[in-house]
mmCIF file of C-alpha atoms and ligand atoms in Angstrom:
data_model
loop_
_atom_site.group_PDB
_atom_site.id
_atom_site.type_symbol
_atom_site.label_atom_id
_atom_site.label_comp_id
_atom_site.label_asym_id
_atom_site.label_seq_id
_atom_site.Cartn_x
_atom_site.Cartn_y
_atom_site.Cartn_z
ATOM 1 C CA UNK A 1 -16.499 -24.912 -32.394
ATOM 2 C CA UNK A 2 -14.490 -23.275 -29.603
ATOM 3 C CA UNK A 3 -15.212 -24.698 -26.036
ATOM 4 C CA UNK A 4 -16.717 -21.830 -23.940
ATOM 5 C CA UNK A 5 -14.276 -20.341 -21.485
ATOM 6 C CA UNK A 6 -15.077 -20.814 -17.751
ATOM 7 C CA UNK A 7 -14.778 -17.515 -16.277
ATOM 8 C CA UNK A 8 -14.340 -18.772 -12.652
ATOM 9 C CA UNK A 9 -11.458 -20.757 -13.707
ATOM 10 C CA UNK A 10 -10.136 -17.573 -15.615
ATOM 11 C CA UNK A 11 -10.494 -15.668 -12.196
ATOM 12 C CA UNK A 12 -8.783 -18.498 -10.425
ATOM 13 C CA UNK A 13 -5.700 -18.581 -12.650
ATOM 14 C CA UNK A 14 -5.440 -14.636 -12.559
ATOM 15 C CA UNK A 15 -5.395 -14.834 -8.782
ATOM 16 C CA UNK A 16 -2.414 -17.089 -8.860
ATOM 17 C CA UNK A 17 -0.548 -13.998 -10.494
ATOM 18 C CA UNK A 18 0.747 -12.247 -7.503
ATOM 19 C CA UNK A 19 0.719 -8.457 -7.775
ATOM 20 C CA UNK A 20 1.263 -5.350 -5.862
ATOM 21 C CA UNK A 21 -1.519 -3.134 -5.032
ATOM 22 C CA UNK A 22 -1.734 0.556 -5.952
ATOM 23 C CA UNK A 23 -4.308 3.357 -5.468
ATOM 24 C CA UNK A 24 -4.676 5.400 -8.769
ATOM 25 C CA UNK A 25 -5.811 8.919 -8.007
ATOM 26 C CA UNK A 26 -6.764 11.733 -10.131
ATOM 27 C CA UNK A 27 -8.170 15.068 -10.218
ATOM 28 C CA UNK A 28 -10.200 17.213 -12.448
ATOM 29 C CA UNK A 29 -10.684 20.958 -11.326
ATOM 30 C CA UNK A 30 -11.648 20.717 -7.562
ATOM 31 C CA UNK A 31 -12.784 17.037 -7.913
ATOM 32 C CA UNK A 32 -10.347 14.337 -6.626
ATOM 33 C CA UNK A 33 -11.173 10.689 -6.572
ATOM 34 C CA UNK A 34 -9.360 7.348 -6.792
ATOM 35 C CA UNK A 35 -9.604 3.493 -7.086
ATOM 36 C CA UNK A 36 -7.595 0.548 -6.002
ATOM 37 C CA UNK A 37 -5.870 -0.927 -9.052
ATOM 38 C CA UNK A 38 -3.574 -3.756 -9.679
ATOM 39 C CA UNK A 39 -3.772 -3.869 -13.287
ATOM 40 C CA UNK A 40 -0.731 -1.820 -13.516
ATOM 41 C CA UNK A 41 2.497 -2.207 -15.288
ATOM 42 C CA UNK A 42 5.702 -0.412 -16.495
ATOM 43 C CA UNK A 43 5.608 0.114 -20.281
ATOM 44 C CA UNK A 44 8.845 1.757 -21.307
ATOM 45 C CA UNK A 45 11.880 3.415 -19.776
ATOM 46 C CA UNK A 46 12.414 6.091 -22.473
ATOM 47 C CA UNK A 47 10.279 8.023 -21.556
ATOM 48 C CA UNK A 48 9.232 6.465 -18.449
ATOM 49 C CA UNK A 49 5.829 5.266 -19.083
ATOM 50 C CA UNK A 50 3.315 3.073 -17.167
ATOM 51 C CA UNK A 51 -0.255 1.675 -17.980
ATOM 52 C CA UNK A 52 -3.139 1.370 -15.689
ATOM 53 C CA UNK A 53 -6.530 -0.261 -16.696
ATOM 54 C CA UNK A 54 -9.655 1.477 -15.422
ATOM 55 C CA UNK A 55 -13.220 0.161 -15.613
ATOM 56 C CA UNK A 56 -15.273 2.648 -17.597
ATOM 57 C CA UNK A 57 -18.084 2.641 -15.046
ATOM 58 C CA UNK A 58 -15.419 3.661 -12.238
ATOM 59 C CA UNK A 59 -16.097 6.982 -10.926
ATOM 60 C CA UNK A 60 -12.372 8.079 -11.664
ATOM 61 C CA UNK A 61 -12.876 7.155 -15.271
ATOM 62 C CA UNK A 62 -14.432 10.512 -16.524
ATOM 63 C CA UNK A 63 -12.079 12.376 -14.311
ATOM 64 C CA UNK A 64 -9.042 10.755 -15.903
ATOM 65 C CA UNK A 65 -10.539 11.258 -19.418
ATOM 66 C CA UNK A 66 -11.157 15.027 -18.807
ATOM 67 C CA UNK A 67 -7.873 15.913 -17.010
ATOM 68 C CA UNK A 68 -5.567 13.471 -18.757
ATOM 69 C CA UNK A 69 -3.675 13.007 -15.463
ATOM 70 C CA UNK A 70 -3.349 10.367 -12.755
ATOM 71 C CA UNK A 71 -0.888 9.228 -9.981
ATOM 72 C CA UNK A 72 0.070 5.697 -9.078
ATOM 73 C CA UNK A 73 0.299 5.188 -5.338
ATOM 74 C CA UNK A 74 2.205 1.999 -4.678
ATOM 75 C CA UNK A 75 0.884 0.694 -1.249
ATOM 76 C CA UNK A 76 2.781 -0.519 1.852
ATOM 77 C CA UNK A 77 1.897 -3.649 3.769
ATOM 78 C CA UNK A 78 0.180 -1.630 6.406
ATOM 79 C CA UNK A 79 -2.273 0.012 3.954
ATOM 80 C CA UNK A 80 -4.829 -2.781 3.677
ATOM 81 C CA UNK A 81 -7.503 -0.497 4.921
ATOM 82 C CA UNK A 82 -6.595 2.112 2.326
ATOM 83 C CA UNK A 83 -6.884 -0.545 -0.318
ATOM 84 C CA UNK A 84 -10.261 -1.591 0.855
ATOM 85 C CA UNK A 85 -11.536 1.840 1.164
ATOM 86 C CA UNK A 86 -10.522 2.832 -2.513
ATOM 87 C CA UNK A 87 -12.055 -0.386 -3.600
ATOM 88 C CA UNK A 88 -15.416 0.740 -2.355
ATOM 89 C CA UNK A 89 -15.412 -1.733 0.685
ATOM 90 C CA UNK A 90 -15.865 0.968 3.250
ATOM 91 C CA UNK A 91 -19.490 2.181 2.362
ATOM 92 C CA UNK A 92 -19.332 4.988 5.033
ATOM 93 C CA UNK A 93 -16.228 6.446 3.279
ATOM 94 C CA UNK A 94 -17.316 6.032 -0.213
ATOM 95 C CA UNK A 95 -18.689 9.746 -0.801
ATOM 96 C CA UNK A 96 -15.128 11.108 0.145
ATOM 97 C CA UNK A 97 -12.510 8.351 -0.032
ATOM 98 C CA UNK A 98 -9.831 10.988 1.226
ATOM 99 C CA UNK A 99 -11.717 11.757 4.511
ATOM 100 C CA UNK A 100 -9.171 11.463 7.331
ATOM 101 C CA UNK A 101 -6.409 10.436 4.866
ATOM 102 C CA UNK A 102 -3.244 12.664 4.503
ATOM 103 C CA UNK A 103 -2.396 13.515 1.089
ATOM 104 C CA UNK A 104 -0.341 16.101 -0.938
ATOM 105 C CA UNK A 105 0.270 16.899 -4.481
ATOM 106 C CA UNK A 106 3.273 16.753 -6.635
ATOM 107 C CA UNK A 107 3.492 17.844 -10.293
ATOM 108 C CA UNK A 108 0.071 17.125 -11.856
ATOM 109 C CA UNK A 109 -2.165 17.824 -8.833
ATOM 110 C CA UNK A 110 -3.387 14.265 -8.542
ATOM 111 C CA UNK A 111 -3.531 13.183 -4.927
ATOM 112 C CA UNK A 112 -0.252 11.616 -3.522
ATOM 113 C CA UNK A 113 -1.128 9.495 -0.413
ATOM 114 C CA UNK A 114 1.142 9.409 2.836
ATOM 115 C CA UNK A 115 2.786 6.188 3.924
ATOM 116 C CA UNK A 116 3.027 4.343 0.486
ATOM 117 C CA UNK A 117 6.223 2.851 -0.803
ATOM 118 C CA UNK A 118 6.297 5.593 -3.539
ATOM 119 C CA UNK A 119 4.262 7.216 -6.346
ATOM 120 C CA UNK A 120 4.510 7.891 -9.903
ATOM 121 C CA UNK A 121 2.779 11.125 -11.102
ATOM 122 C CA UNK A 122 1.606 10.868 -14.742
ATOM 123 C CA UNK A 123 0.268 12.803 -17.589
ATOM 124 C CA UNK A 124 -1.856 10.498 -20.004
ATOM 125 C CA UNK A 125 -0.016 10.034 -23.379
ATOM 126 C CA UNK A 126 -2.294 7.520 -25.043
ATOM 127 C CA UNK A 127 -5.547 5.459 -24.341
ATOM 128 C CA UNK A 128 -6.697 2.055 -25.721
ATOM 129 C CA UNK A 129 -10.082 0.653 -25.692
ATOM 130 C CA UNK A 130 -10.168 -2.551 -23.690
ATOM 131 C CA UNK A 131 -13.786 -3.309 -23.835
ATOM 132 C CA UNK A 132 -15.223 -2.730 -20.238
ATOM 133 C CA UNK A 133 -11.782 -1.067 -19.424
ATOM 134 C CA UNK A 134 -9.622 1.859 -20.825
ATOM 135 C CA UNK A 135 -5.828 1.179 -20.841
ATOM 136 C CA UNK A 136 -4.317 4.559 -19.747
ATOM 137 C CA UNK A 137 -0.674 5.105 -20.748
ATOM 138 C CA UNK A 138 0.858 7.861 -18.773
ATOM 139 C CA UNK A 139 4.374 9.396 -19.012
ATOM 140 C CA UNK A 140 5.954 9.888 -15.464
ATOM 141 C CA UNK A 141 6.499 13.594 -14.662
ATOM 142 C CA UNK A 142 7.296 13.248 -10.921
ATOM 143 C CA UNK A 143 8.113 10.301 -8.687
ATOM 144 C CA UNK A 144 9.422 9.499 -5.163
ATOM 145 C CA UNK A 145 10.535 6.160 -3.339
ATOM 146 C CA UNK A 146 10.379 5.296 0.260
ATOM 147 C CA UNK A 147 12.145 2.076 0.187
ATOM 148 C CA UNK A 148 12.019 1.448 4.093
ATOM 149 C CA UNK A 149 8.294 0.180 3.669
ATOM 150 C CA UNK A 150 7.671 -3.452 2.763
ATOM 151 C CA UNK A 151 5.167 -3.992 0.044
ATOM 152 C CA UNK A 152 1.530 -4.899 -0.065
ATOM 153 C CA UNK A 153 0.859 -8.018 -2.271
ATOM 154 C CA UNK A 154 -2.434 -9.344 -3.562
ATOM 155 C CA UNK A 155 -2.430 -13.057 -4.142
ATOM 156 C CA UNK A 156 -5.147 -15.775 -4.160
ATOM 157 C CA UNK A 157 -7.710 -12.861 -3.682
ATOM 158 C CA UNK A 158 -6.055 -11.915 -0.250
ATOM 159 C CA UNK A 159 -3.522 -9.422 0.963
ATOM 160 C CA UNK A 160 -0.136 -10.826 1.763
ATOM 161 C CA UNK A 161 3.230 -9.632 3.164
ATOM 162 C CA UNK A 162 6.543 -10.632 1.789
ATOM 163 C CA UNK A 163 8.136 -11.920 5.062
ATOM 164 C CA UNK A 164 7.981 -15.507 3.894
ATOM 165 C CA UNK A 165 9.367 -14.908 0.360
ATOM 166 C CA UNK A 166 12.635 -16.514 -0.381
ATOM 167 C CA UNK A 167 15.115 -15.366 -2.965
ATOM 168 C CA UNK A 168 15.651 -18.333 -5.527
HETATM 169 C C1 FMN B 201 -6.857 -5.673 -5.219
HETATM 170 C C2 FMN B 201 -7.812 -5.027 -6.182
HETATM 171 C C3 FMN B 201 -7.426 -4.653 -7.323
HETATM 172 C C4 FMN B 201 -8.292 -4.005 -8.360
HETATM 173 N N1 FMN B 201 -7.758 -3.592 -9.580
HETATM 174 C C5 FMN B 201 -8.656 -2.867 -10.358
HETATM 175 C C6 FMN B 201 -8.066 -2.479 -11.576
HETATM 176 O O1 FMN B 201 -6.985 -2.763 -11.937
HETATM 177 N N2 FMN B 201 -9.013 -1.893 -12.492
HETATM 178 C C7 FMN B 201 -10.223 -1.385 -12.017
HETATM 179 O O2 FMN B 201 -10.907 -0.605 -12.846
HETATM 180 N N3 FMN B 201 -10.711 -1.708 -10.830
HETATM 181 C C8 FMN B 201 -9.936 -2.450 -9.926
HETATM 182 N N4 FMN B 201 -10.453 -2.878 -8.714
HETATM 183 C C9 FMN B 201 -11.706 -2.541 -8.373
HETATM 184 C C10 FMN B 201 -11.926 -1.156 -7.885
HETATM 185 O O3 FMN B 201 -11.058 -0.679 -6.961
HETATM 186 C C11 FMN B 201 -13.427 -0.723 -7.488
HETATM 187 O O4 FMN B 201 -14.424 -1.143 -8.200
HETATM 188 C C12 FMN B 201 -13.578 0.673 -7.037
HETATM 189 O O5 FMN B 201 -14.679 0.723 -6.180
HETATM 190 C C13 FMN B 201 -13.996 1.666 -8.259
HETATM 191 O O6 FMN B 201 -14.178 2.862 -7.842
HETATM 192 P P1 FMN B 201 -15.485 3.617 -7.839
HETATM 193 O O7 FMN B 201 -16.346 2.883 -6.882
HETATM 194 O O8 FMN B 201 -15.288 4.918 -7.351
HETATM 195 O O9 FMN B 201 -16.217 3.457 -9.207
HETATM 196 C C14 FMN B 201 -9.582 -3.553 -7.801
HETATM 197 C C15 FMN B 201 -10.042 -4.037 -6.512
HETATM 198 C C16 FMN B 201 -9.136 -4.549 -5.668
HETATM 199 C C17 FMN B 201 -9.787 -4.907 -4.400
#
């Protein structure tokens, strides 16, 4: 018989895997929403395709399902408050997560946040059932980079900057 997996150990191991932090935004009709997401990766270059994993009970999920579009906003070091807000940690801002935040649109109409390191505007090409989550693959149809901004890192369940990182 297989030994049961200790999920707290699983969480601890996953927390050692340093990631960036993104806010995945979407729009369906006039409704816009978004969530903080670090289950994000590059899938292919030709065509440029990325994947985001979104919980089926997240409010953005039905909007992405309907509209088949999303934007990945890659956060900068000074955007921890934005990350917290889009992770639902600012209760007073949970009805309208965009209140007081500057944003524009690019190709798909998904919100593009100001002050990020860059964005990838995507149309959904495929979805995969991941149990509690859906894996959305998106082809990049618009993008922009501001490489003057340092990245926001998530490591050990905390936000980090990259000042003390050293090239090996
Ligand atoms: C650093 C960080 C990373 C997260 N990554 C994901 C993720 O990859 N996928 C996901 O579904 N939720 C992720 N979450 C949780 C969602 O951001 C959070 O549940 C959010 O409130 C969902 O939006 P909703 O409240 O509108 O449903 C993450 C939260 C944090 C703080």
